[in-house]
Amino acid sequence: MVLRATSAIWKREMRKWRRNRTQLISSLLLPILFLLVIGNAYSGTFSDIPVAITNLDSETPAQVFQEALQNSTSLSVVATNISISDAMAMIDDGKILGFILIPVNFSKTLLPLPWGVTVSPSTRINVTDDNTNLMVSQALEGLTAQVLNETLHDNRVASWFTDVTHLPFRLSELSIGKVDRYATGFTFIDFLAPGILLMTVLFTSLFAAGMPIILDREVGYFDMLLSTPTRRSDIVLGFTLAGVTKVIAQATFVLVIAIVLGIHMALTPLSLLYIYVLATLLGLGFVGISIAMSVKIELTAVQFVNGLINFPVFFLSGAFYPVESLPTWLRTVVYLNPMTYAVDGLRAVMIKGASILTVIPDVVFVGVFALLTQILGNLALYLALSGRQIRIRHRSQRTK
Amino acid sequence: MVKTVEAIDLVKQFDGLTAVDKVNMSVEKGELFGLLGPNGAGKTTTIKMLITLLKPTSGKALVAGFDVLTEADEVRRRIGYVPQESALDVRLTAAENLELFAELYGLPKSEIKPRINEVLELVDLDKRKNDLVAHYSGGMKRRLEISRGLLPTPQVLFLDEPTLGLDPQSRRVVWEFIHKLQKDWDLTILTTTHYLDEAEREMDRVAIIDKGTIMAMGRPEDLKTEFGKDVVELVIKSTDGGDSGEQLKSKLLSLELGTDLSVSDRKVRLGVPNGKTALPLIMHKIESVGLGVESISVRSPSLDDVFIKYTGRGIREDEGAQDSEDTKKQRAMMMARMRRRV
Ligand SMILES: Nc1ncnc2c1ncn2[C@@H]1O[C@H](COP(=O)(O)OP(=O)(O)OP(=O)(O)O)[C@@H](O)[C@H]1O
Ligand SMILES: [Mg+2]
């Protein structure tokens, strides 16, 4: 058989990989942790944000508003009717993240003249929040507005209005109708799952392909391989295939976990095929990079260099942070990042169940990336091997 | 005589450092030939050029009649190699380690299993073939590596420091296997060592190599006879210690006590045709220039004396300094191995 050496090397890598329990288990745990921790942590909804409320208005709307705030599961009202200076002190101490002040004439702004008063800064609801906690701060503002909107629709407010003015309550409102395009019940974890799957592909391919080569090089194992009458290209191919196999196995594992966790997914044979094609192509791409680096890099530097690649590739891909939240100069990086296309394509097919045709450009981009880095990686290793320039460390002692 | 290995003016330079400098040597068919030299002498570099792992900077080498540069594949088909550093997959069993290389050497599928059993039997590891190599002792690992070098039924076996790091008993066992191979398989073996006793005891011929240059070559007995008949060692009394080493040496040289005189601290070593008759004369001459002799002894020459003659220092002097170096390296290797396990 032509590729005997290739399959022998592949087999060796698989055996080593299977028997390295610690590494295997931790590489399986990482995606689970990511899904569970990040997927749930940034789910976009909040609960029990500690706040204080001071209500200076005794009229019904203010009371209804306060009540609604207190009933909201997103908030946890830890103090009421405290002075502004006390509230500020509590924010400083970290006891509360926000302070909601309902001014004296708040309710009256709802009434037409001559019963009411005109809206002015002194009659507005005032939310002071700990804006160093950016996400919570934004959420509080949104929440208060939402609760206020609910208050205005409360029957008690309408009857209070009629009681005072003897006029029918007509709330002029501009509301936006929101329609979910896709099946309802999407959570952040669903959004995140494709990214986590590809993150696993990224991490695995960078680590699992080049690492064995570096180790073999540093302990002199490569000399043994090269002293045999084997075609150099067969050896290279063996390492590449082993790397890709590990990637596919890992991707499968994450997919199974995602299904077990009940993550929204379109699971048709075609979409599965597509998931594997994309994951494999992306894996091949980073396996190529990993192998190219393995020719030169030191064992001690691997983790560091891998981190340098992992970090921007993952975070600048839209896998986790939306592309729209990035400044323009960073977006350029995002649009050059193959991970972006893989995430985009995978998300479309996995979650939206988009037709394969619509994501062909994604596949093409990732495919070209894979092709280029494979050429680079295999060439680098092949040249190093056949030029025999692979660094042979001088060591004079064997271990027992 | 058939020359199985031949090096002609072989040179290897690493960015300005000449590791191997115009080495000329030949190993005959069926011979057990040893390169003897201290750490950094260029032994491993020479071997790596012969087995096509390093390109010579200049010069030429033939192995089994093929040029290592232009016919590398032919060379690789005819050699077995046991590297200086242990290169085994500890997470694989002995049989699995060999299986990979049986494939890489291109053995016919049907022959792989019997062949693995055969070579393992040869080094007495057949009963442990399904154990993980991680559970092997240092000596067993070395034997396993030797058996791996035998898988392709080589014409030449290259053994780089086959006994380094082993205890004396394991060293003996390993050499027994090597001798058995040489005899039973009519194998040509090129090995390296920095143990003088091994070179003296085990090898048919040795080449003394230092700083990349071959200083002497021949059968151990011949090299020793060449050195002179007897070795006289004496220690000069320290009461006359005003003299520096250099002064002492030139003083002694002027006395024409014998050949190959070397001085280290107050220890003097030289060669004489007949020790017993030379002793009184030497004592007399030394005392006549006002120096005292603390002790004096006569013995037959060893390879160590030959080594000092050609290199100006003892191989053991290097070794003393090397011990801690070796320990350091050993630790580094252990670390690498531990990381490998993770
Ligand atoms: N790949 C390399 N790059 C640069 N220098 C090297 C390389 N390999 C060996 N050397 C240097 O060449 C010289 C000879 O090294 P070599 O390994 O051949 O010595 P050796 O006789 O085998 O020593 P030891 O007994 O320690 O194994 C040393 O100075 C070493 O540092
Ligand atoms: Mg060496």
mmCIF file of N, CA, C and O and ligand atoms in Angstrom, chain A residues 391-396, chain B residues 14-15 17-20 37-46 54 84 160-161 194 322 329, ligand 1:
data_model
loop_
_atom_site.group_PDB
_atom_site.id
_atom_site.type_symbol
_atom_site.label_atom_id
_atom_site.label_comp_id
_atom_site.label_asym_id
_atom_site.label_seq_id
_atom_site.Cartn_x
_atom_site.Cartn_y
_atom_site.Cartn_z
ATOM 1 N N ARG A 391 15.561 21.412 13.736
ATOM 2 C CA ARG A 391 16.517 21.640 14.823
ATOM 3 C C ARG A 391 16.747 20.373 15.608
ATOM 4 O O ARG A 391 15.847 19.829 16.215
ATOM 5 N N ILE A 392 17.962 19.925 15.568
ATOM 6 C CA ILE A 392 18.285 18.752 16.357
ATOM 7 C C ILE A 392 18.999 19.248 17.592
ATOM 8 O O ILE A 392 20.104 19.755 17.529
ATOM 9 N N ARG A 393 18.350 19.141 18.670
ATOM 10 C CA ARG A 393 18.910 19.641 19.916
ATOM 11 C C ARG A 393 20.073 18.773 20.350
ATOM 12 O O ARG A 393 20.023 17.563 20.270
ATOM 13 N N HIS A 394 21.089 19.423 20.856
ATOM 14 C CA HIS A 394 22.223 18.668 21.323
ATOM 15 C C HIS A 394 22.006 18.248 22.769
ATOM 16 O O HIS A 394 21.986 19.049 23.672
ATOM 17 N N ARG A 395 21.859 16.978 22.946
ATOM 18 C CA ARG A 395 21.709 16.459 24.308
ATOM 19 C C ARG A 395 22.593 15.246 24.427
ATOM 20 O O ARG A 395 22.651 14.418 23.538
ATOM 21 N N SER A 396 23.274 15.129 25.539
ATOM 22 C CA SER A 396 24.206 14.019 25.603
ATOM 23 C C SER A 396 23.732 12.932 26.551
ATOM 24 O O SER A 396 24.410 11.954 26.765
ATOM 25 N N PHE B 14 28.501 24.029 12.067
ATOM 26 C CA PHE B 14 27.227 24.636 12.497
ATOM 27 C C PHE B 14 27.496 26.106 12.726
ATOM 28 O O PHE B 14 28.213 26.453 13.653
ATOM 29 N N ASP B 15 26.964 26.958 11.930
ATOM 30 C CA ASP B 15 27.196 28.410 12.017
ATOM 31 C C ASP B 15 28.580 28.729 12.572
ATOM 32 O O ASP B 15 28.710 29.242 13.676
ATOM 33 N N LEU B 17 30.871 26.950 13.864
ATOM 34 C CA LEU B 17 31.501 25.958 14.742
ATOM 35 C C LEU B 17 31.766 24.681 13.942
ATOM 36 O O LEU B 17 30.855 24.136 13.333
ATOM 37 N N THR B 18 33.016 24.258 13.937
ATOM 38 C CA THR B 18 33.330 23.028 13.213
ATOM 39 C C THR B 18 33.176 21.850 14.165
ATOM 40 O O THR B 18 33.993 21.633 15.047
ATOM 41 N N ALA B 19 32.107 21.108 13.998
ATOM 42 C CA ALA B 19 31.813 20.000 14.904
ATOM 43 C C ALA B 19 32.577 18.758 14.484
ATOM 44 O O ALA B 19 32.995 17.963 15.319
ATOM 45 N N VAL B 20 32.721 18.579 13.168
ATOM 46 C CA VAL B 20 33.479 17.444 12.646
ATOM 47 C C VAL B 20 34.442 18.006 11.615
ATOM 48 O O VAL B 20 34.045 18.737 10.718
ATOM 49 N N GLY B 37 35.312 9.444 22.476
ATOM 50 C CA GLY B 37 35.639 10.859 22.651
ATOM 51 C C GLY B 37 34.795 11.479 23.733
ATOM 52 O O GLY B 37 33.736 10.948 24.090
ATOM 53 N N PRO B 38 35.246 12.604 24.265
ATOM 54 C CA PRO B 38 34.490 13.262 25.333
ATOM 55 C C PRO B 38 33.222 13.921 24.787
ATOM 56 O O PRO B 38 32.995 13.926 23.587
ATOM 57 N N ASN B 39 32.439 14.501 25.665
ATOM 58 C CA ASN B 39 31.218 15.192 25.240
ATOM 59 C C ASN B 39 31.577 16.313 24.271
ATOM 60 O O ASN B 39 32.549 17.027 24.476
ATOM 61 N N GLY B 40 30.786 16.413 23.217
ATOM 62 C CA GLY B 40 31.007 17.487 22.254
ATOM 63 C C GLY B 40 32.115 17.217 21.267
ATOM 64 O O GLY B 40 32.495 18.088 20.488
ATOM 65 N N ALA B 41 32.639 15.981 21.255
ATOM 66 C CA ALA B 41 33.766 15.675 20.383
ATOM 67 C C ALA B 41 33.350 15.616 18.914
ATOM 68 O O ALA B 41 34.158 15.798 18.021
ATOM 69 N N GLY B 42 32.073 15.355 18.682
ATOM 70 C CA GLY B 42 31.595 15.250 17.302
ATOM 71 C C GLY B 42 31.180 13.838 16.928
ATOM 72 O O GLY B 42 30.975 13.540 15.755
ATOM 73 N N LYS B 43 30.994 12.987 17.918
ATOM 74 C CA LYS B 43 30.619 11.598 17.648
ATOM 75 C C LYS B 43 29.234 11.512 17.014
ATOM 76 O O LYS B 43 29.044 10.906 15.964
ATOM 77 N N THR B 44 28.272 12.136 17.699
ATOM 78 C CA THR B 44 26.901 12.071 17.205
ATOM 79 C C THR B 44 26.786 12.742 15.841
ATOM 80 O O THR B 44 26.113 12.230 14.940
ATOM 81 N N THR B 45 27.466 13.860 15.685
ATOM 82 C CA THR B 45 27.406 14.569 14.408
ATOM 83 C C THR B 45 27.936 13.671 13.280
ATOM 84 O O THR B 45 27.353 13.618 12.188
ATOM 85 N N THR B 46 29.016 12.951 13.553
ATOM 86 C CA THR B 46 29.561 12.049 12.538
ATOM 87 C C THR B 46 28.533 10.983 12.169
ATOM 88 O O THR B 46 28.257 10.746 10.991
ATOM 89 N N LEU B 54 22.070 14.430 8.655
ATOM 90 C CA LEU B 54 22.716 15.744 8.517
ATOM 91 C C LEU B 54 23.490 15.751 7.209
ATOM 92 O O LEU B 54 24.122 14.755 6.850
ATOM 93 N N GLN B 84 21.196 8.371 20.439
ATOM 94 C CA GLN B 84 21.748 8.599 21.776
ATOM 95 C C GLN B 84 20.646 8.859 22.790
ATOM 96 O O GLN B 84 20.646 8.314 23.884
ATOM 97 N N ASP B 160 24.487 4.909 18.954
ATOM 98 C CA ASP B 160 25.071 6.109 19.555
ATOM 99 C C ASP B 160 24.984 6.004 21.075
ATOM 100 O O ASP B 160 23.898 6.087 21.646
ATOM 101 N N GLU B 161 26.108 5.807 21.702
ATOM 102 C CA GLU B 161 26.207 5.657 23.156
ATOM 103 C C GLU B 161 25.177 4.657 23.685
ATOM 104 O O GLU B 161 24.280 5.033 24.442
ATOM 105 N N HIS B 194 31.819 7.304 25.506
ATOM 106 C CA HIS B 194 32.878 8.043 26.164
ATOM 107 C C HIS B 194 33.360 7.298 27.411
ATOM 108 O O HIS B 194 34.018 7.848 28.260
ATOM 109 N N GLN B 322 31.486 16.934 33.411
ATOM 110 C CA GLN B 322 30.297 16.612 32.631
ATOM 111 C C GLN B 322 29.186 16.042 33.498
ATOM 112 O O GLN B 322 28.025 16.143 33.161
ATOM 113 N N LYS B 329 21.082 17.869 32.039
ATOM 114 C CA LYS B 329 20.440 17.450 30.798
ATOM 115 C C LYS B 329 19.390 16.389 31.076
ATOM 116 O O LYS B 329 18.320 16.386 30.506
HETATM 117 N N1 LIG C 1 22.283 21.021 15.501
HETATM 118 C C1 LIG C 1 23.380 21.620 16.001
HETATM 119 N N2 LIG C 1 23.521 22.951 15.910
HETATM 120 C C2 LIG C 1 24.625 23.573 16.386
HETATM 121 N N3 LIG C 1 25.633 22.940 16.991
HETATM 122 C C3 LIG C 1 25.570 21.603 17.107
HETATM 123 C C4 LIG C 1 24.435 20.875 16.631
HETATM 124 N N4 LIG C 1 24.639 19.559 16.892
HETATM 125 C C5 LIG C 1 25.832 19.482 17.519
HETATM 126 N N5 LIG C 1 26.396 20.697 17.648
HETATM 127 C C6 LIG C 1 27.705 20.983 18.243
HETATM 128 O O1 LIG C 1 28.666 20.189 17.604
HETATM 129 C C7 LIG C 1 29.619 19.698 18.525
HETATM 130 C C8 LIG C 1 29.670 18.192 18.478
HETATM 131 O O2 LIG C 1 28.467 17.676 18.983
HETATM 132 P P1 LIG C 1 28.131 16.119 19.008
HETATM 133 O O3 LIG C 1 26.746 15.965 19.446
HETATM 134 O O4 LIG C 1 28.497 15.514 17.723
HETATM 135 O O5 LIG C 1 29.103 15.608 20.141
HETATM 136 P P2 LIG C 1 29.216 14.174 20.789
HETATM 137 O O6 LIG C 1 30.602 13.713 20.600
HETATM 138 O O7 LIG C 1 28.150 13.304 20.307
HETATM 139 O O8 LIG C 1 29.019 14.532 22.317
HETATM 140 P P3 LIG C 1 28.207 13.746 23.451
HETATM 141 O O9 LIG C 1 29.114 12.759 24.039
HETATM 142 O O10 LIG C 1 27.900 14.831 24.424
HETATM 143 O O11 LIG C 1 27.013 13.178 22.835
HETATM 144 C C9 LIG C 1 29.201 20.241 19.886
HETATM 145 O O12 LIG C 1 29.963 21.373 20.161
HETATM 146 C C10 LIG C 1 27.762 20.609 19.693
HETATM 147 O O13 LIG C 1 27.412 21.682 20.518
#
